[in-house]
């Protein structure tokens, strides 16, 4: 007998991000993936029967009234699709539907048996093979591979039929944002209703990626042979990316003659920071870019434990040249870390404007999509699961959120935290619009009032006078043998009087306690899903509301819950904490360290800084309990880890430094940023997308191997990870005013965050696919069902103005970081700065000073501005030395009406993948240009460009940012909504 596999997220060597839904049918119709797309039975009660192979399975009795209905969201954001199912067929006497997915009374994708044949149909394309054997379990797999234009039918690990050259476009058939009118049925056809299935069904899975032959074999053999394929058994994932000879010279390296060695200093114990780009010398008088070098990446700091000198050999992809770094290790090196120099302006002091032609910018378009939809949301939807957890009645017409905030989801409540932050930011940004401002004020106040009342119930006596106020003494729920994460209508515990004083969440305390006891991530009742991640969103949202509105109740709720957390975590041994924070997903705590350090700064209570330190990810930050290496010593300790589990922890690290002044925390953040941006970054600014079966949200298993180990088939560059990278970048910039921080900020803001929003709604991306001929997938247009990235999207798009300007803490300097039409109200100096521009559809901007005073205006000279940077003040050109990738200080006694004009000529440039130089993205100034593709494709689009001047082979209009290469249209990625190629196979001639 083979035991049915549990509902874990990672199965058979296939990553969870590739799975849409999984129905085990061992007694229920639940979706055991993290998406909770539960099935519904039509025609009475489902019948489950005992089975010798799979213990318990679902039986279909060949009744016309009988079927399973799946939520339409199963096919939302699908490009390719695979279906895997175990079927026990009992009859082949007449047509029997296995599944039938259709829309508006039209069958579009189905599989059925009839008269000894097995048929698959997709959009009029038909395949047929021998029917499944009778009275025997068989494994059926249907694969629709959009890039390969292939439809495949497998049974019992054998290919029965395949059709190539097939156009596969789910968005066109079912819709890209709404799937209204869709009927997705298993075991019958909603359109015919006379072809019911007669047989048994087990483990019906739907994937958003095309399963490979190896993966299909894994699913089949793991059941037949009884071997569980889990994370520890995963090998290198099979892939179809083109391979290039490692010795083949590519791009500018074809012209490279020599490179310079570099001299680097470090101190004992700290690995040296090696430059990712070094000076090169090219033949034929070519002026080429700096040369990308890949250096070895030690896993500890053994090489620098004593003073001395040593040499590191690097490699240049596609070149036999060997660059050298001569490292001097000093025992008494001075490594000063900076103090905070700058502060951000409150959102209400910066407003977004129309461009110089009075046209809406992409920033205003995206902001208004979110503000308009946010204003129409019902706060009761975001409070629904909190009331549910506390056993309270719901207001009339209240509707729960879906996706990751639905009844059974262990992450429910996370969207409420994002919502609080978005309301606070929207409230701060809309003061001129009294109607919107009042709307957001009322929503904030209502949310806090309800959450406050619920928090006041925790640990307080119930009607019978019973209560448990001590967080350490929270008992097991009523009628249970132990703590569990059952949140179903029938199973959720609501005995809030036993939960300890101050507790607030959208689920009972069990998940927090289970994590302490070693629970792992997954869908079963003995598994959890990142309880502290959810809590961080809630606490951060409450503090954001407090800071913009002064609502004392919001602060009180946050303090009460933090006290609860302090009591529990402070009682745990350090070894337990280390284990918890190293647990995949389950131990994800968002930015708890950041928020609690911030709470310490607000309250001036050092207890909360100590609580924040309980969230130190010691192995990541410091290598081990002795603080021997880790990021604080410049060791890459995050390779292969889940990106958005760890980036918020780094954001927390810089906040810990701000509050504690312990320099280790600064070094953690500073070293991480440099490594993430230089060794893991894709051209859009995202930093994760491992071609890794565990999760495409992971960093690649080795640094600087994006081509070898990156470019996940299911998409990569999780949008909320970039949200957090921008947050980290802005925070670091306040300590060290390096232009490279804001160069990165500009890249990621324009080419990922702006590019992540749907054309007509606030629907937004989760993963952004960067393979050839990909298409963005958008979700949550009405703010009714949130993934993590839908949550950060409502934050990102209500604070788009937040990093345009910074000021020095002494108010003697202003930093102009981004060239976006906007107005700054510098209240501290009684000065207004208006920025007038069509940037990026022109290469200049004007800064108009309204007011007067003696101060310095620092303007960023972008790294991409290689063709010069011209400054005029009141029409007169200034003699300045403006170096690309720096800030230029303009200091004078400014008068009312003074105007600064900046011009920075745009140019075309390439951003290659570090380990495969010919695979590169094309930029015009700061803007990523994507090839507009007519259809999905497997291979990279080939383009040939002029080696000495890329622009000579590119036609188009810079004022529209639309160009052509060999008749193919290129547009900004942020204006791309159809199929695209962000990366190209480039040849220079």
CSV table of C-alpha atoms in Angstrom, one decimal, residues 492-806:
chain,number,residue,atom,x,y,z
A,492,UNK,CA,-11.5,27.1,14.4
A,493,UNK,CA,-11.1,27.8,18.1
A,494,UNK,CA,-12.6,31.1,19.3
A,495,UNK,CA,-11.9,30.9,23.1
A,496,UNK,CA,-10.2,34.4,23.1
A,497,UNK,CA,-10.3,34.6,26.9
A,498,UNK,CA,-7.6,32.0,26.9
A,499,UNK,CA,-5.2,33.7,24.5
A,500,UNK,CA,-3.3,36.0,26.8
A,501,UNK,CA,-3.6,39.7,27.3
A,502,UNK,CA,-3.1,41.9,24.2
A,503,UNK,CA,-3.3,39.2,21.6
A,504,UNK,CA,-4.6,40.3,18.2
A,505,UNK,CA,-4.6,38.3,14.9
A,506,UNK,CA,-6.9,37.0,12.3
A,507,UNK,CA,-6.4,33.5,13.8
A,508,UNK,CA,-5.9,32.0,17.2
A,509,UNK,CA,-2.4,31.8,18.9
A,510,UNK,CA,-1.8,28.2,17.9
A,511,UNK,CA,0.4,28.9,14.9
A,512,UNK,CA,2.8,31.0,17.0
A,513,UNK,CA,3.1,28.2,19.6
A,514,UNK,CA,3.4,25.5,17.0
A,515,UNK,CA,6.3,27.3,15.4
A,516,UNK,CA,8.1,27.3,18.7
A,517,UNK,CA,7.6,23.6,18.9
A,518,UNK,CA,9.1,23.0,15.5
A,519,UNK,CA,6.1,23.0,13.1
A,520,UNK,CA,6.9,23.3,9.4
A,521,UNK,CA,5.3,25.1,6.5
A,522,UNK,CA,2.3,23.4,4.8
A,523,UNK,CA,-1.4,23.0,4.6
A,524,UNK,CA,-2.0,20.3,7.2
A,525,UNK,CA,-3.4,21.0,10.7
A,526,UNK,CA,0.0,20.3,12.2
A,527,UNK,CA,1.7,22.8,9.9
A,528,UNK,CA,1.8,26.6,9.8
A,529,UNK,CA,2.3,29.4,7.4
A,530,UNK,CA,4.5,32.3,8.6
A,531,UNK,CA,2.5,33.6,11.7
A,532,UNK,CA,5.1,36.4,12.4
A,533,UNK,CA,5.0,37.5,8.7
A,534,UNK,CA,1.2,38.2,9.1
A,535,UNK,CA,1.8,39.9,12.5
A,536,UNK,CA,4.4,42.2,11.1
A,537,UNK,CA,2.0,43.5,8.5
A,538,UNK,CA,-0.6,44.2,11.1
A,539,UNK,CA,1.8,45.9,13.6
A,540,UNK,CA,3.5,47.9,10.8
A,541,UNK,CA,0.1,49.1,9.6
A,542,UNK,CA,-1.0,50.1,13.1
A,543,UNK,CA,2.2,52.2,13.6
A,544,UNK,CA,1.7,53.8,10.2
A,545,UNK,CA,-1.8,54.8,11.2
A,546,UNK,CA,-0.6,56.2,14.5
A,547,UNK,CA,2.2,58.2,12.9
A,548,UNK,CA,0.0,60.0,10.3
A,549,UNK,CA,-3.1,60.4,12.5
A,550,UNK,CA,-2.0,60.3,16.1
A,551,UNK,CA,-4.6,57.5,16.8
A,552,UNK,CA,-3.6,56.4,20.3
A,553,UNK,CA,-5.6,53.2,20.0
A,554,UNK,CA,-3.5,52.0,17.1
A,555,UNK,CA,-0.3,52.4,19.2
A,556,UNK,CA,-2.0,50.7,22.2
A,557,UNK,CA,-2.9,47.7,20.1
A,558,UNK,CA,0.6,47.4,18.8
A,559,UNK,CA,2.1,47.7,22.3
A,560,UNK,CA,-0.2,45.1,23.7
A,561,UNK,CA,0.6,42.5,21.0
A,562,UNK,CA,4.3,43.3,21.2
A,563,UNK,CA,4.2,42.6,25.0
A,564,UNK,CA,2.5,39.3,24.2
A,565,UNK,CA,5.3,38.4,21.7
A,566,UNK,CA,8.0,39.6,24.2
A,567,UNK,CA,6.8,37.3,26.9
A,568,UNK,CA,6.7,34.2,24.6
A,569,UNK,CA,10.0,34.7,22.7
A,570,UNK,CA,12.0,35.9,25.7
A,571,UNK,CA,11.3,32.5,27.4
A,572,UNK,CA,12.8,30.5,24.5
A,573,UNK,CA,16.4,29.3,24.4
A,574,UNK,CA,18.6,31.0,21.7
A,575,UNK,CA,18.9,27.7,19.9
A,576,UNK,CA,15.1,27.6,19.5
A,577,UNK,CA,15.0,31.1,18.1
A,578,UNK,CA,17.9,30.3,15.6
A,579,UNK,CA,16.0,27.2,14.5
A,580,UNK,CA,12.7,29.1,14.1
A,581,UNK,CA,14.1,31.9,12.0
A,582,UNK,CA,15.9,29.4,9.8
A,583,UNK,CA,12.8,27.4,9.0
A,584,UNK,CA,11.7,27.7,5.4
A,585,UNK,CA,8.6,30.0,5.1
A,586,UNK,CA,7.2,28.9,8.5
A,587,UNK,CA,9.8,31.1,10.2
A,588,UNK,CA,9.4,34.0,7.9
A,589,UNK,CA,8.8,37.0,10.1
A,590,UNK,CA,8.6,39.9,7.6
A,591,UNK,CA,10.2,42.9,9.2
A,592,UNK,CA,9.3,42.3,12.8
A,593,UNK,CA,12.7,43.5,13.8
A,594,UNK,CA,12.2,46.7,11.9
A,595,UNK,CA,8.8,47.4,13.3
A,596,UNK,CA,9.7,46.6,16.9
A,597,UNK,CA,12.8,48.8,16.7
A,598,UNK,CA,10.6,51.5,15.4
A,599,UNK,CA,8.2,50.9,18.3
A,600,UNK,CA,11.2,51.3,20.6
A,601,UNK,CA,12.0,54.7,19.1
A,602,UNK,CA,8.4,55.8,19.3
A,603,UNK,CA,7.9,54.7,22.9
A,604,UNK,CA,11.5,55.3,24.1
A,605,UNK,CA,11.1,51.9,25.8
A,606,UNK,CA,14.3,49.8,25.5
A,607,UNK,CA,12.3,46.6,26.1
A,608,UNK,CA,11.0,46.7,22.5
A,609,UNK,CA,14.5,47.0,21.2
A,610,UNK,CA,15.3,43.8,23.1
A,611,UNK,CA,12.2,42.2,21.6
A,612,UNK,CA,13.4,43.3,18.2
A,613,UNK,CA,16.7,41.6,18.8
A,614,UNK,CA,14.9,38.3,19.6
A,615,UNK,CA,14.2,38.3,15.8
A,616,UNK,CA,17.9,38.5,14.9
A,617,UNK,CA,18.4,35.9,12.1
A,618,UNK,CA,21.7,34.9,13.7
A,619,UNK,CA,22.9,32.5,11.0
A,620,UNK,CA,22.2,34.9,8.2
A,621,UNK,CA,23.5,38.0,10.0
A,622,UNK,CA,26.4,36.7,12.0
A,623,UNK,CA,27.1,33.2,10.7
A,624,UNK,CA,26.6,31.5,14.1
A,625,UNK,CA,25.9,32.2,17.7
A,626,UNK,CA,29.5,33.4,18.1
A,627,UNK,CA,29.1,36.0,15.4
A,628,UNK,CA,32.0,34.5,13.5
A,629,UNK,CA,31.1,35.4,9.9
A,630,UNK,CA,27.8,35.9,8.0
A,631,UNK,CA,26.7,39.1,6.3
A,632,UNK,CA,28.2,41.3,9.1
A,633,UNK,CA,31.6,39.9,7.9
A,634,UNK,CA,30.7,40.2,4.2
A,635,UNK,CA,30.0,36.5,3.7
A,636,UNK,CA,27.3,35.7,1.3
A,637,UNK,CA,25.0,33.7,3.6
A,638,UNK,CA,21.8,34.1,1.7
A,639,UNK,CA,22.5,32.2,-1.5
A,640,UNK,CA,19.6,29.8,-2.3
A,641,UNK,CA,17.4,31.3,0.4
A,642,UNK,CA,13.8,32.6,-0.1
A,643,UNK,CA,14.3,36.2,-1.1
A,644,UNK,CA,11.3,37.9,0.5
A,645,UNK,CA,11.7,35.9,3.6
A,646,UNK,CA,15.0,37.6,4.1
A,647,UNK,CA,15.0,41.0,2.5
A,648,UNK,CA,12.6,42.5,5.1
A,649,UNK,CA,14.9,41.1,7.8
A,650,UNK,CA,17.7,43.2,6.2
A,651,UNK,CA,15.4,46.2,6.1
A,652,UNK,CA,15.0,45.5,9.8
A,653,UNK,CA,18.7,45.4,10.3
A,654,UNK,CA,19.3,49.0,9.1
A,655,UNK,CA,16.5,50.1,11.4
A,656,UNK,CA,18.1,48.2,14.3
A,657,UNK,CA,21.3,50.1,13.6
A,658,UNK,CA,19.4,53.4,13.6
A,659,UNK,CA,17.9,52.7,17.0
A,660,UNK,CA,20.7,50.7,18.7
A,661,UNK,CA,23.8,52.2,17.0
A,662,UNK,CA,25.4,48.7,16.9
A,663,UNK,CA,27.6,48.8,13.8
A,664,UNK,CA,27.1,45.1,13.1
A,665,UNK,CA,23.6,45.8,12.0
A,666,UNK,CA,24.7,48.4,9.5
A,667,UNK,CA,27.3,46.1,8.0
A,668,UNK,CA,24.7,43.4,7.5
A,669,UNK,CA,22.5,45.7,5.5
A,670,UNK,CA,25.3,47.4,3.6
A,671,UNK,CA,26.9,44.1,2.6
A,672,UNK,CA,23.7,42.5,1.6
A,673,UNK,CA,22.6,45.4,-0.6
A,674,UNK,CA,25.9,45.3,-2.5
A,675,UNK,CA,25.8,41.6,-3.1
A,676,UNK,CA,22.1,41.5,-4.0
A,677,UNK,CA,22.4,44.2,-6.6
A,678,UNK,CA,25.7,43.1,-8.1
A,679,UNK,CA,25.4,39.3,-7.9
A,680,UNK,CA,21.6,38.5,-8.1
A,681,UNK,CA,19.9,41.4,-9.9
A,682,UNK,CA,17.9,41.0,-13.1
A,683,UNK,CA,17.6,44.0,-15.5
A,684,UNK,CA,14.3,45.2,-14.1
A,685,UNK,CA,15.8,45.5,-10.6
A,686,UNK,CA,14.4,42.2,-9.1
A,687,UNK,CA,16.9,40.0,-7.3
A,688,UNK,CA,15.4,36.5,-7.1
A,689,UNK,CA,14.2,34.0,-9.6
A,690,UNK,CA,16.0,30.7,-9.1
A,691,UNK,CA,15.5,27.9,-11.6
A,692,UNK,CA,15.0,26.0,-8.5
A,693,UNK,CA,12.4,23.3,-7.9
A,694,UNK,CA,11.7,24.5,-4.3
A,695,UNK,CA,10.6,28.0,-5.1
A,696,UNK,CA,11.3,30.5,-7.9
A,697,UNK,CA,11.2,33.2,-5.2
A,698,UNK,CA,14.6,32.0,-4.0
A,699,UNK,CA,18.0,33.6,-4.7
A,700,UNK,CA,20.1,31.4,-7.1
A,701,UNK,CA,22.0,28.8,-5.3
A,702,UNK,CA,25.3,30.5,-6.2
A,703,UNK,CA,25.9,34.2,-6.8
A,704,UNK,CA,26.4,35.6,-10.3
A,705,UNK,CA,24.8,32.6,-11.9
A,706,UNK,CA,21.5,34.0,-13.2
A,707,UNK,CA,21.8,32.3,-16.6
A,708,UNK,CA,23.0,29.0,-15.2
A,709,UNK,CA,20.5,28.9,-12.3
A,710,UNK,CA,18.0,31.7,-12.8
A,711,UNK,CA,15.2,32.5,-15.2
A,712,UNK,CA,12.5,30.3,-13.7
A,713,UNK,CA,9.9,28.9,-16.1
A,714,UNK,CA,7.1,30.1,-13.9
A,715,UNK,CA,8.3,33.6,-13.7
A,716,UNK,CA,10.6,35.3,-11.2
A,717,UNK,CA,11.3,38.7,-9.6
A,718,UNK,CA,8.6,38.6,-7.0
A,719,UNK,CA,7.2,42.1,-6.9
A,720,UNK,CA,7.1,42.4,-3.2
A,721,UNK,CA,10.8,41.6,-3.0
A,722,UNK,CA,11.5,44.6,-5.1
A,723,UNK,CA,9.2,46.7,-2.9
A,724,UNK,CA,11.4,45.7,0.0
A,725,UNK,CA,14.7,46.3,-1.9
A,726,UNK,CA,13.5,49.9,-2.6
A,727,UNK,CA,12.7,50.3,1.1
A,728,UNK,CA,16.2,49.1,2.0
A,729,UNK,CA,17.8,51.3,-0.6
A,730,UNK,CA,16.1,54.4,0.6
A,731,UNK,CA,17.0,53.7,4.2
A,732,UNK,CA,20.7,53.1,3.3
A,733,UNK,CA,20.8,56.3,1.3
A,734,UNK,CA,20.0,58.2,4.5
A,735,UNK,CA,23.2,57.0,6.0
A,736,UNK,CA,25.5,57.1,2.9
A,737,UNK,CA,24.6,59.4,0.0
A,738,UNK,CA,26.0,57.1,-2.7
A,739,UNK,CA,24.4,57.8,-6.1
A,740,UNK,CA,24.4,54.1,-6.8
A,741,UNK,CA,21.6,53.7,-4.3
A,742,UNK,CA,19.3,56.0,-6.2
A,743,UNK,CA,20.5,54.7,-9.6
A,744,UNK,CA,19.2,51.3,-8.4
A,745,UNK,CA,16.1,52.9,-7.0
A,746,UNK,CA,15.3,54.6,-10.3
A,747,UNK,CA,15.9,51.3,-12.2
A,748,UNK,CA,13.6,49.2,-10.0
A,749,UNK,CA,10.9,51.9,-9.7
A,750,UNK,CA,10.5,52.5,-13.4
A,751,UNK,CA,11.2,49.0,-14.7
A,752,UNK,CA,9.5,46.8,-12.1
A,753,UNK,CA,7.2,48.7,-9.8
A,754,UNK,CA,5.7,51.0,-12.5
A,755,UNK,CA,5.7,48.0,-14.8
A,756,UNK,CA,3.8,45.8,-12.3
A,757,UNK,CA,0.3,47.4,-12.7
A,758,UNK,CA,-2.4,46.5,-15.3
A,759,UNK,CA,-3.2,48.9,-18.0
A,760,UNK,CA,-6.8,49.7,-16.9
A,761,UNK,CA,-7.1,48.5,-13.3
A,762,UNK,CA,-5.0,48.3,-10.1
A,763,UNK,CA,-4.5,44.6,-10.8
A,764,UNK,CA,-0.8,43.9,-10.4
A,765,UNK,CA,1.9,41.3,-10.8
A,766,UNK,CA,3.1,38.6,-8.4
A,767,UNK,CA,6.0,37.1,-10.4
A,768,UNK,CA,7.3,38.9,-13.5
A,769,UNK,CA,8.2,36.5,-16.3
A,770,UNK,CA,11.5,37.4,-18.1
A,771,UNK,CA,11.9,34.5,-20.5
A,772,UNK,CA,11.4,35.0,-24.2
A,773,UNK,CA,7.9,35.9,-25.4
A,774,UNK,CA,6.5,36.1,-21.9
A,775,UNK,CA,3.4,38.0,-20.7
A,776,UNK,CA,2.7,39.7,-17.4
A,777,UNK,CA,-0.1,38.2,-15.3
A,778,UNK,CA,-2.1,40.6,-13.2
A,779,UNK,CA,-4.4,39.9,-10.3
A,780,UNK,CA,-6.7,41.5,-7.6
A,781,UNK,CA,-8.3,44.2,-9.8
A,782,UNK,CA,-11.0,44.9,-7.1
A,783,UNK,CA,-8.9,44.4,-4.0
A,784,UNK,CA,-10.8,41.4,-2.9
A,785,UNK,CA,-8.2,38.7,-2.8
A,786,UNK,CA,-4.5,39.4,-2.0
A,787,UNK,CA,-1.3,37.5,-2.4
A,788,UNK,CA,1.8,39.0,-0.8
A,789,UNK,CA,2.6,41.1,-3.9
A,790,UNK,CA,-1.0,42.4,-4.1
A,791,UNK,CA,-0.5,43.6,-0.6
A,792,UNK,CA,2.7,45.5,-1.1
A,793,UNK,CA,1.2,46.9,-4.4
A,794,UNK,CA,-1.4,48.9,-2.5
A,795,UNK,CA,1.5,50.3,-0.4
A,796,UNK,CA,3.9,51.0,-3.3
A,797,UNK,CA,1.2,52.8,-5.3
A,798,UNK,CA,0.1,55.1,-2.5
A,799,UNK,CA,3.6,56.3,-1.8
A,800,UNK,CA,5.2,56.7,-5.3
A,801,UNK,CA,6.5,60.2,-4.4
A,802,UNK,CA,8.4,59.1,-1.3
A,803,UNK,CA,12.0,59.1,-2.5
A,804,UNK,CA,12.0,61.9,-5.1
A,805,UNK,CA,13.6,64.2,-2.5
A,806,UNK,CA,15.5,63.8,0.8
